[in-house]
PDB file of C-alpha atoms and ligand atoms in Angstrom:
ATOM      1  CA  UNK U   4     -58.616  30.968  61.667  1.00 62.00           C
ATOM      2  CA  UNK U   5     -58.211  30.127  57.976  1.00 63.00           C
ATOM      3  CA  UNK U   6     -54.991  28.164  57.435  1.00 65.00           C
ATOM      4  CA  UNK U   7     -53.962  30.890  54.976  1.00 67.00           C
ATOM      5  CA  UNK U   8     -53.354  33.180  57.969  1.00 81.00           C
ATOM      6  CA  UNK U   9     -50.554  30.848  59.150  1.00 90.00           C
ATOM      7  CA  UNK U  10     -47.221  30.591  57.304  1.00 92.00           C
ATOM      8  CA  UNK U  11     -47.459  26.836  56.626  1.00 95.00           C
ATOM      9  CA  UNK U  12     -49.623  25.011  54.091  1.00 96.00           C
ATOM     10  CA  UNK U  13     -52.434  22.741  55.249  1.00 97.00           C
ATOM     11  CA  UNK U  14     -53.343  19.942  52.835  1.00 98.00           C
ATOM     12  CA  UNK U  15     -55.830  17.160  53.565  1.00 98.00           C
ATOM     13  CA  UNK U  16     -56.445  13.850  51.802  1.00 98.00           C
ATOM     14  CA  UNK U  17     -60.023  12.611  51.951  1.00 98.00           C
ATOM     15  CA  UNK U  18     -62.173   9.829  50.528  1.00 98.00           C
ATOM     16  CA  UNK U  19     -64.074   6.683  51.393  1.00 97.00           C
ATOM     17  CA  UNK U  20     -62.614   3.505  52.883  1.00 95.00           C
ATOM     18  CA  UNK U  21     -59.856   1.953  50.793  1.00 95.00           C
ATOM     19  CA  UNK U  22     -59.705   4.914  48.387  1.00 97.00           C
ATOM     20  CA  UNK U  23     -55.905   5.003  48.680  1.00 97.00           C
ATOM     21  CA  UNK U  24     -55.516   7.977  51.030  1.00 98.00           C
ATOM     22  CA  UNK U  25     -52.749   6.558  53.187  1.00 97.00           C
ATOM     23  CA  UNK U  26     -50.845   5.269  50.155  1.00 98.00           C
ATOM     24  CA  UNK U  27     -51.070   8.711  48.536  1.00 98.00           C
ATOM     25  CA  UNK U  28     -50.265  10.678  51.700  1.00 98.00           C
ATOM     26  CA  UNK U  29     -47.089   8.628  52.221  1.00 98.00           C
ATOM     27  CA  UNK U  30     -45.817   8.879  48.646  1.00 98.00           C
ATOM     28  CA  UNK U  31     -46.694  12.568  48.369  1.00 98.00           C
ATOM     29  CA  UNK U  32     -44.846  13.292  51.614  1.00 98.00           C
ATOM     30  CA  UNK U  33     -41.789  11.465  50.309  1.00 98.00           C
ATOM     31  CA  UNK U  34     -41.803  13.331  46.968  1.00 98.00           C
ATOM     32  CA  UNK U  35     -42.240  16.736  48.588  1.00 98.00           C
ATOM     33  CA  UNK U  36     -39.429  15.995  51.052  1.00 98.00           C
ATOM     34  CA  UNK U  37     -37.167  14.904  48.196  1.00 98.00           C
ATOM     35  CA  UNK U  38     -37.888  18.281  46.613  1.00 96.00           C
ATOM     36  CA  UNK U  39     -36.537  19.916  49.790  1.00 96.00           C
ATOM     37  CA  UNK U  40     -39.818  20.838  51.450  1.00 96.00           C
ATOM     38  CA  UNK U  41     -40.464  20.401  55.168  1.00 97.00           C
ATOM     39  CA  UNK U  42     -43.522  18.175  55.464  1.00 98.00           C
ATOM     40  CA  UNK U  43     -45.303  16.701  58.450  1.00 98.00           C
ATOM     41  CA  UNK U  44     -47.622  13.786  57.687  1.00 98.00           C
ATOM     42  CA  UNK U  45     -50.402  13.122  60.168  1.00 98.00           C
ATOM     43  CA  UNK U  46     -53.833  11.474  60.314  1.00 98.00           C
ATOM     44  CA  UNK U  47     -57.270  11.352  61.935  1.00 98.00           C
ATOM     45  CA  UNK U  48     -58.545   9.900  64.099  1.00 95.00           C
ATOM     46  CA  UNK U  49     -55.134   9.852  65.757  1.00 95.00           C
ATOM     47  CA  UNK U  50     -52.049  12.005  65.474  1.00 91.00           C
ATOM     48  CA  UNK U  51     -51.852  12.578  69.257  1.00 96.00           C
ATOM     49  CA  UNK U  52     -51.741  10.278  72.298  1.00 97.00           C
ATOM     50  CA  UNK U  53     -55.361  11.150  73.107  1.00 97.00           C
ATOM     51  CA  UNK U  54     -56.402  10.760  69.459  1.00 97.00           C
ATOM     52  CA  UNK U  55     -54.853   7.288  69.314  1.00 97.00           C
ATOM     53  CA  UNK U  56     -56.828   6.178  72.384  1.00 97.00           C
ATOM     54  CA  UNK U  57     -60.036   7.681  70.996  1.00 97.00           C
ATOM     55  CA  UNK U  58     -59.408   5.972  67.645  1.00 97.00           C
ATOM     56  CA  UNK U  59     -59.335   2.532  69.254  1.00 96.00           C
ATOM     57  CA  UNK U  60     -62.589   3.311  71.107  1.00 96.00           C
ATOM     58  CA  UNK U  61     -64.504   4.702  68.152  1.00 96.00           C
ATOM     59  CA  UNK U  62     -63.531   1.825  65.828  1.00 95.00           C
ATOM     60  CA  UNK U  63     -64.000  -0.962  68.422  1.00 94.00           C
ATOM     61  CA  UNK U  64     -66.573  -3.405  66.947  1.00 93.00           C
ATOM     62  CA  UNK U  65     -67.420  -4.657  70.450  1.00 93.00           C
ATOM     63  CA  UNK U  66     -68.634  -1.246  71.623  1.00 95.00           C
ATOM     64  CA  UNK U  67     -72.094   0.084  70.886  1.00 94.00           C
ATOM     65  CA  UNK U  68     -72.587   3.832  70.830  1.00 96.00           C
ATOM     66  CA  UNK U  69     -75.062   6.309  69.417  1.00 97.00           C
ATOM     67  CA  UNK U  70     -74.230   8.235  66.236  1.00 97.00           C
ATOM     68  CA  UNK U  71     -73.722  11.373  68.331  1.00 98.00           C
ATOM     69  CA  UNK U  72     -71.423   9.555  70.780  1.00 97.00           C
ATOM     70  CA  UNK U  73     -69.377   8.484  67.757  1.00 97.00           C
ATOM     71  CA  UNK U  74     -69.307  12.094  66.519  1.00 98.00           C
ATOM     72  CA  UNK U  75     -68.110  13.503  69.859  1.00 98.00           C
ATOM     73  CA  UNK U  76     -65.210  11.028  69.891  1.00 98.00           C
ATOM     74  CA  UNK U  77     -64.072  12.110  66.400  1.00 98.00           C
ATOM     75  CA  UNK U  78     -64.428  15.777  67.389  1.00 98.00           C
ATOM     76  CA  UNK U  79     -62.449  15.307  70.613  1.00 98.00           C
ATOM     77  CA  UNK U  80     -59.669  13.578  68.656  1.00 98.00           C
ATOM     78  CA  UNK U  81     -59.719  16.466  66.151  1.00 98.00           C
ATOM     79  CA  UNK U  82     -59.572  19.165  68.834  1.00 98.00           C
ATOM     80  CA  UNK U  83     -56.390  17.690  70.324  1.00 98.00           C
ATOM     81  CA  UNK U  84     -54.905  17.137  66.848  1.00 98.00           C
ATOM     82  CA  UNK U  85     -55.477  20.791  65.891  1.00 98.00           C
ATOM     83  CA  UNK U  86     -54.085  22.164  69.131  1.00 97.00           C
ATOM     84  CA  UNK U  87     -51.107  19.835  69.572  1.00 97.00           C
ATOM     85  CA  UNK U  88     -50.026  19.075  66.003  1.00 98.00           C
ATOM     86  CA  UNK U  89     -51.592  21.217  63.277  1.00 98.00           C
ATOM     87  CA  UNK U  90     -51.338  24.731  64.677  1.00 97.00           C
ATOM     88  CA  UNK U  91     -47.717  24.338  65.888  1.00 97.00           C
ATOM     89  CA  UNK U  92     -46.556  22.843  62.569  1.00 97.00           C
ATOM     90  CA  UNK U  93     -48.386  25.452  60.464  1.00 97.00           C
ATOM     91  CA  UNK U  94     -47.100  28.241  62.696  1.00 96.00           C
ATOM     92  CA  UNK U  95     -43.562  26.898  62.113  1.00 96.00           C
ATOM     93  CA  UNK U  96     -44.164  27.219  58.349  1.00 96.00           C
ATOM     94  CA  UNK U  97     -44.328  23.495  57.569  1.00 97.00           C
ATOM     95  CA  UNK U  98     -46.459  21.750  54.979  1.00 97.00           C
ATOM     96  CA  UNK U  99     -48.917  19.568  56.892  1.00 98.00           C
ATOM     97  CA  UNK U 100     -50.480  16.634  55.096  1.00 98.00           C
ATOM     98  CA  UNK U 101     -53.378  15.118  57.031  1.00 98.00           C
ATOM     99  CA  UNK U 102     -54.917  11.768  56.109  1.00 98.00           C
ATOM    100  CA  UNK U 103     -58.576  12.725  56.866  1.00 98.00           C
ATOM    101  CA  UNK U 104     -59.904  15.843  58.667  1.00 98.00           C
ATOM    102  CA  UNK U 105     -63.223  17.622  59.119  1.00 98.00           C
ATOM    103  CA  UNK U 106     -64.747  16.677  55.715  1.00 98.00           C
ATOM    104  CA  UNK U 107     -64.746  13.056  56.960  1.00 98.00           C
ATOM    105  CA  UNK U 108     -67.153  14.022  59.757  1.00 98.00           C
ATOM    106  CA  UNK U 109     -69.544  15.653  57.295  1.00 98.00           C
ATOM    107  CA  UNK U 110     -69.321  12.687  54.902  1.00 98.00           C
ATOM    108  CA  UNK U 111     -69.524   9.820  57.456  1.00 98.00           C
ATOM    109  CA  UNK U 112     -71.604  11.237  60.298  1.00 98.00           C
ATOM    110  CA  UNK U 113     -73.580  13.704  58.125  1.00 98.00           C
ATOM    111  CA  UNK U 114     -74.247  11.987  54.791  1.00 98.00           C
ATOM    112  CA  UNK U 115     -73.564   8.440  56.061  1.00 98.00           C
ATOM    113  CA  UNK U 116     -75.307   8.426  59.460  1.00 97.00           C
ATOM    114  CA  UNK U 117     -77.791  11.155  58.564  1.00 98.00           C
ATOM    115  CA  UNK U 118     -76.909  13.654  61.324  1.00 98.00           C
ATOM    116  CA  UNK U 119     -77.674  17.337  60.789  1.00 98.00           C
ATOM    117  CA  UNK U 120     -75.015  18.848  58.524  1.00 98.00           C
ATOM    118  CA  UNK U 121     -75.322  22.399  59.828  1.00 98.00           C
ATOM    119  CA  UNK U 122     -74.848  21.263  63.398  1.00 98.00           C
ATOM    120  CA  UNK U 123     -71.875  19.120  62.386  1.00 98.00           C
ATOM    121  CA  UNK U 124     -70.316  22.072  60.538  1.00 98.00           C
ATOM    122  CA  UNK U 125     -70.691  24.269  63.559  1.00 98.00           C
ATOM    123  CA  UNK U 126     -69.188  21.607  65.863  1.00 98.00           C
ATOM    124  CA  UNK U 127     -66.345  21.136  63.384  1.00 98.00           C
ATOM    125  CA  UNK U 128     -65.641  24.892  63.548  1.00 97.00           C
ATOM    126  CA  UNK U 129     -65.486  24.708  67.342  1.00 97.00           C
ATOM    127  CA  UNK U 130     -63.253  21.609  67.428  1.00 98.00           C
ATOM    128  CA  UNK U 131     -60.859  23.014  64.803  1.00 97.00           C
ATOM    129  CA  UNK U 132     -60.777  26.591  66.171  1.00 96.00           C
ATOM    130  CA  UNK U 133     -61.899  27.463  62.639  1.00 96.00           C
ATOM    131  CA  UNK U 134     -58.782  25.954  61.020  1.00 97.00           C
ATOM    132  CA  UNK U 135     -59.770  24.976  57.466  1.00 96.00           C
ATOM    133  CA  UNK U 136     -57.503  23.247  54.941  1.00 97.00           C
ATOM    134  CA  UNK U 137     -55.881  25.301  52.185  1.00 96.00           C
ATOM    135  CA  UNK U 138     -56.255  22.406  49.780  1.00 97.00           C
ATOM    136  CA  UNK U 139     -58.058  19.054  49.906  1.00 98.00           C
ATOM    137  CA  UNK U 140     -57.341  16.111  47.616  1.00 98.00           C
ATOM    138  CA  UNK U 141     -60.446  13.939  47.377  1.00 98.00           C
ATOM    139  CA  UNK U 142     -59.839  10.404  46.133  1.00 98.00           C
ATOM    140  CA  UNK U 143     -63.049   9.314  44.496  1.00 98.00           C
ATOM    141  CA  UNK U 144     -63.723   5.621  43.886  1.00 96.00           C
ATOM    142  CA  UNK U 145     -66.879   3.496  43.885  1.00 96.00           C
ATOM    143  CA  UNK U 146     -67.656   2.169  47.374  1.00 96.00           C
ATOM    144  CA  UNK U 147     -67.499  -1.473  46.162  1.00 96.00           C
ATOM    145  CA  UNK U 148     -63.936  -1.046  44.917  1.00 96.00           C
ATOM    146  CA  UNK U 149     -62.763   0.782  48.039  1.00 95.00           C
ATOM    147  CA  UNK U 150     -64.254  -1.818  50.365  1.00 93.00           C
ATOM    148  CA  UNK U 151     -62.769  -4.661  48.316  1.00 93.00           C
ATOM    149  CA  UNK U 152     -59.326  -3.036  48.567  1.00 94.00           C
ATOM    150  CA  UNK U 153     -59.664  -2.348  52.287  1.00 91.00           C
ATOM    151  CA  UNK U 154     -60.872  -5.897  52.994  1.00 89.00           C
ATOM    152  CA  UNK U 155     -58.139  -7.487  50.872  1.00 90.00           C
ATOM    153  CA  UNK U 156     -55.590  -5.588  52.945  1.00 87.00           C
ATOM    154  CA  UNK U 157     -57.033  -6.381  56.386  1.00 81.00           C
ATOM    155  CA  UNK U 158     -59.679  -8.742  57.735  1.00 78.00           C
ATOM    156  CA  UNK U 159     -59.756  -6.912  61.085  1.00 81.00           C
ATOM    157  CA  UNK U 160     -63.302  -5.895  62.039  1.00 75.00           C
ATOM    158  CA  UNK U 161     -63.967  -2.188  62.557  1.00 86.00           C
ATOM    159  CA  UNK U 162     -67.204  -0.537  63.674  1.00 88.00           C
ATOM    160  CA  UNK U 163     -67.408   1.917  60.776  1.00 88.00           C
ATOM    161  CA  UNK U 164     -65.655   0.072  57.932  1.00 81.00           C
ATOM    162  CA  UNK U 165     -68.008  -2.878  58.484  1.00 84.00           C
ATOM    163  CA  UNK U 166     -71.137  -0.788  57.851  1.00 89.00           C
ATOM    164  CA  UNK U 167     -73.148  -1.843  54.792  1.00 91.00           C
ATOM    165  CA  UNK U 168     -72.525  -0.867  51.186  1.00 94.00           C
ATOM    166  CA  UNK U 169     -75.423   1.622  51.138  1.00 95.00           C
ATOM    167  CA  UNK U 170     -73.774   3.529  54.024  1.00 96.00           C
ATOM    168  CA  UNK U 171     -70.445   3.699  52.167  1.00 96.00           C
ATOM    169  CA  UNK U 172     -72.257   4.751  48.975  1.00 97.00           C
ATOM    170  CA  UNK U 173     -73.850   7.694  50.847  1.00 97.00           C
ATOM    171  CA  UNK U 174     -70.452   8.649  52.302  1.00 98.00           C
ATOM    172  CA  UNK U 175     -68.836   8.725  48.852  1.00 98.00           C
ATOM    173  CA  UNK U 176     -71.725  10.687  47.349  1.00 98.00           C
ATOM    174  CA  UNK U 177     -71.417  13.092  50.293  1.00 98.00           C
ATOM    175  CA  UNK U 178     -67.728  13.670  49.609  1.00 98.00           C
ATOM    176  CA  UNK U 179     -68.573  14.472  45.979  1.00 98.00           C
ATOM    177  CA  UNK U 180     -71.229  16.976  47.096  1.00 98.00           C
ATOM    178  CA  UNK U 181     -68.766  18.689  49.443  1.00 98.00           C
ATOM    179  CA  UNK U 182     -66.283  18.935  46.557  1.00 98.00           C
ATOM    180  CA  UNK U 183     -68.929  20.438  44.263  1.00 98.00           C
ATOM    181  CA  UNK U 184     -69.754  23.053  46.915  1.00 98.00           C
ATOM    182  CA  UNK U 185     -66.118  24.142  47.369  1.00 98.00           C
ATOM    183  CA  UNK U 186     -64.294  23.605  44.058  1.00 98.00           C
ATOM    184  CA  UNK U 187     -61.698  26.260  44.969  1.00 96.00           C
ATOM    185  CA  UNK U 188     -60.525  24.115  47.902  1.00 97.00           C
ATOM    186  CA  UNK U 189     -61.350  20.509  46.983  1.00 98.00           C
ATOM    187  CA  UNK U 190     -59.703  18.819  44.019  1.00 98.00           C
ATOM    188  CA  UNK U 191     -61.251  15.494  42.965  1.00 98.00           C
ATOM    189  CA  UNK U 192     -58.828  12.801  41.791  1.00 98.00           C
ATOM    190  CA  UNK U 193     -60.002   9.556  40.192  1.00 98.00           C
ATOM    191  CA  UNK U 194     -58.905   6.949  42.752  1.00 98.00           C
ATOM    192  CA  UNK U 195     -59.526   4.077  40.314  1.00 98.00           C
ATOM    193  CA  UNK U 196     -56.231   4.885  38.598  1.00 97.00           C
ATOM    194  CA  UNK U 197     -53.116   3.021  39.656  1.00 97.00           C
ATOM    195  CA  UNK U 198     -51.174   4.451  42.603  1.00 98.00           C
ATOM    196  CA  UNK U 199     -48.454   6.017  40.408  1.00 98.00           C
ATOM    197  CA  UNK U 200     -51.019   7.895  38.288  1.00 98.00           C
ATOM    198  CA  UNK U 201     -52.827   9.107  41.423  1.00 98.00           C
ATOM    199  CA  UNK U 202     -49.527  10.393  42.814  1.00 98.00           C
ATOM    200  CA  UNK U 203     -48.618  12.185  39.550  1.00 98.00           C
ATOM    201  CA  UNK U 204     -51.958  13.969  39.476  1.00 98.00           C
ATOM    202  CA  UNK U 205     -51.784  14.900  43.158  1.00 98.00           C
ATOM    203  CA  UNK U 206     -48.206  16.212  42.829  1.00 98.00           C
ATOM    204  CA  UNK U 207     -49.199  18.409  39.927  1.00 98.00           C
ATOM    205  CA  UNK U 208     -52.111  19.880  41.890  1.00 98.00           C
ATOM    206  CA  UNK U 209     -50.045  20.448  45.042  1.00 98.00           C
ATOM    207  CA  UNK U 210     -47.049  21.981  43.234  1.00 97.00           C
ATOM    208  CA  UNK U 211     -49.342  24.266  41.238  1.00 96.00           C
ATOM    209  CA  UNK U 212     -51.037  25.365  44.454  1.00 96.00           C
ATOM    210  CA  UNK U 213     -47.712  25.941  46.265  1.00 95.00           C
ATOM    211  CA  UNK U 214     -46.309  27.928  43.312  1.00 92.00           C
ATOM    212  CA  UNK U 215     -49.512  29.989  43.117  1.00 89.00           C
ATOM    213  CA  UNK U 216     -49.272  30.770  46.779  1.00 85.00           C
ATOM    214  CA  UNK U 217     -45.665  31.939  46.454  1.00 75.00           C
ATOM    215  CA  UNK U 218     -46.652  34.179  43.540  1.00 75.00           C
ATOM    216  CA  UNK U 219     -49.538  35.656  45.567  1.00 73.00           C
ATOM    217  CA  UNK U 220     -47.381  36.484  48.616  1.00 73.00           C
TER     218      UNK U 220
HETATM  219  N1  Z5A K  39     -64.095   8.503  60.294  1.00 75.37           N
HETATM  220  C1  Z5A K  39     -65.345   9.044  60.534  1.00 75.37           C
HETATM  221  O1  Z5A K  39     -66.353   8.328  60.473  1.00 75.37           O
HETATM  222  N2  Z5A K  39     -65.431  10.363  60.865  1.00 75.37           N
HETATM  223  C2  Z5A K  39     -64.359  11.158  60.979  1.00 75.37           C
HETATM  224  O2  Z5A K  39     -64.505  12.347  61.293  1.00 75.37           O
HETATM  225  C3  Z5A K  39     -63.055  10.577  60.706  1.00 75.37           C
HETATM  226  C4  Z5A K  39     -62.966   9.261  60.374  1.00 75.37           C
HETATM  227  C5  Z5A K  39     -61.834  11.422  60.818  1.00 75.37           C
HETATM  228  C6  Z5A K  39     -60.962   5.229  60.225  1.00 75.37           C
HETATM  229  O3  Z5A K  39     -60.323   6.021  59.270  1.00 75.37           O
HETATM  230  C7  Z5A K  39     -62.441   5.322  60.084  1.00 75.37           C
HETATM  231  O4  Z5A K  39     -62.921   6.502  60.723  1.00 75.37           O
HETATM  232  C8  Z5A K  39     -62.913   5.440  58.647  1.00 75.37           C
HETATM  233  C9  Z5A K  39     -63.660   6.747  58.558  1.00 75.37           C
HETATM  234  C10 Z5A K  39     -63.984   7.071  59.972  1.00 75.37           C
HETATM  235  N3  Z5A K  39     -63.872   4.427  58.382  1.00 75.37           N
HETATM  236  N4  Z5A K  39     -63.645   3.272  58.429  1.00 75.37           N
HETATM  237  N5  Z5A K  39     -63.461   2.180  58.505  1.00 75.37           N
HETATM  238  P1  Z5A K  39     -59.022   5.508  58.508  1.00 75.37           P
HETATM  239  O5  Z5A K  39     -58.625   6.583  57.547  1.00 75.37           O
HETATM  240  O6  Z5A K  39     -58.018   5.076  59.462  1.00 75.37           O
HETATM  241  O7  Z5A K  39     -59.558   4.201  57.765  1.00 75.37           O
HETATM  242  P2  Z5A K  39     -59.905   3.962  56.290  1.00 75.37           P
HETATM  243  O8  Z5A K  39     -60.505   5.022  55.524  1.00 75.37           O
HETATM  244  O9  Z5A K  39     -60.715   2.747  56.427  1.00 75.37           O
HETATM  245  O10 Z5A K  39     -58.502   3.827  55.664  1.00 75.37           O
HETATM  246  P3  Z5A K  39     -58.036   2.724  54.764  1.00 75.37           P
HETATM  247  O11 Z5A K  39     -58.911   1.544  54.639  1.00 75.37           O
HETATM  248  O12 Z5A K  39     -56.650   2.504  55.264  1.00 75.37           O
HETATM  249  O13 Z5A K  39     -58.130   3.371  53.353  1.00 75.37           O
HETATM  250  P4  Z5A K  39     -57.126   4.286  52.561  1.00 75.37           P
HETATM  251  O14 Z5A K  39     -56.128   4.933  53.462  1.00 75.37           O
HETATM  252  O15 Z5A K  39     -57.951   5.176  51.750  1.00 75.37           O
HETATM  253  O16 Z5A K  39     -56.396   3.253  51.598  1.00 75.37           O
HETATM  254  P5  Z5A K  39     -54.892   2.669  51.631  1.00 75.37           P
HETATM  255  O17 Z5A K  39     -54.586   2.154  52.994  1.00 75.37           O
HETATM  256  O18 Z5A K  39     -53.971   3.623  51.042  1.00 75.37           O
HETATM  257  O19 Z5A K  39     -55.090   1.478  50.599  1.00 75.37           O
HETATM  258  C11 Z5A K  39     -55.941   0.395  50.872  1.00 75.37           C
HETATM  259  C12 Z5A K  39     -55.431  -0.818  50.019  1.00 75.37           C
HETATM  260  O20 Z5A K  39     -55.545  -0.496  48.640  1.00 75.37           O
HETATM  261  C13 Z5A K  39     -53.940  -1.136  50.268  1.00 75.37           C
HETATM  262  O21 Z5A K  39     -53.760  -2.510  50.161  1.00 75.37           O
HETATM  263  C14 Z5A K  39     -53.230  -0.406  49.140  1.00 75.37           C
HETATM  264  O22 Z5A K  39     -52.033  -1.014  48.784  1.00 75.37           O
HETATM  265  C15 Z5A K  39     -54.258  -0.497  48.022  1.00 75.37           C
HETATM  266  N6  Z5A K  39     -54.220   0.667  47.120  1.00 75.37           N
HETATM  267  C16 Z5A K  39     -53.999   1.958  47.462  1.00 75.37           C
HETATM  268  N7  Z5A K  39     -54.040   2.763  46.369  1.00 75.37           N
HETATM  269  C17 Z5A K  39     -54.313   1.949  45.322  1.00 75.37           C
HETATM  270  C18 Z5A K  39     -54.501   2.169  43.916  1.00 75.37           C
HETATM  271  N8  Z5A K  39     -54.436   3.406  43.404  1.00 75.37           N
HETATM  272  N9  Z5A K  39     -54.783   1.115  43.146  1.00 75.37           N
HETATM  273  C19 Z5A K  39     -54.883  -0.135  43.671  1.00 75.37           C
HETATM  274  N10 Z5A K  39     -54.695  -0.432  44.973  1.00 75.37           N
HETATM  275  C20 Z5A K  39     -54.427   0.609  45.792  1.00 75.37           C
END
């Protein structure tokens, strides 16, 4: 089920740790609402009661789990998010802005952990019922900068954020490869810019996409 078959608009924000996704998703939501649009902001892993529980398990630094166990937890959180939040909001014609979605699984578990990308893509299709974003904003910053930002904000340990720099470098390179494969969906924004410049660029991309969609319908 491509999101374009539903009346709403499905936009995701992706990128490595500390890239500025949450900051951008919040400010973009506010600007779009001020312009009179109905926007639901959500996030993964989380967004539902089950997703919130799974989030605390998958990020718990005191738990050990295999890379596939980790993957199943993200996929289970995604399946409930799609069914309970995304499909109803898109069916109601809302703009849905999700802080992370299925590209994160390909980047972290595929490029980062080294799991098979084709298998992950097929599991993503099953967990999402085939729901793909209309538009993805990828915040691209060097892993060192993202980790420094994330660690300056919080010293709380987390099982994935605490992985080494090489892991985060592979994740970021993976996101760039996904963007290169699907340039019609994924727009790369330089996350090194200050937050206001990132927002300006994102707003321009989103408004252009929304206007284009209205013209096409
Ligand atoms: N994960 C996965 O492995 N597989 C999956 O399928 C999914 C997720 C869905 C939790 O995600 C973890 O789950 C994550 C990926 C993995 N890995 N880890 N750890 P998360 O999204 O909840 O966690 P996160 O990526 O670590 O989010 P984050 O650290 O909160 O990063 P962010 O949302 O991109 O950044 P931010 O919170 O907006 O900003 C971080 C700090 O930088 C903050 O102090 C801001 O004020 C500052 N900031 C933001 N923008 C700027 C700019 N432009 N300039 C300067 N400073 C800025």
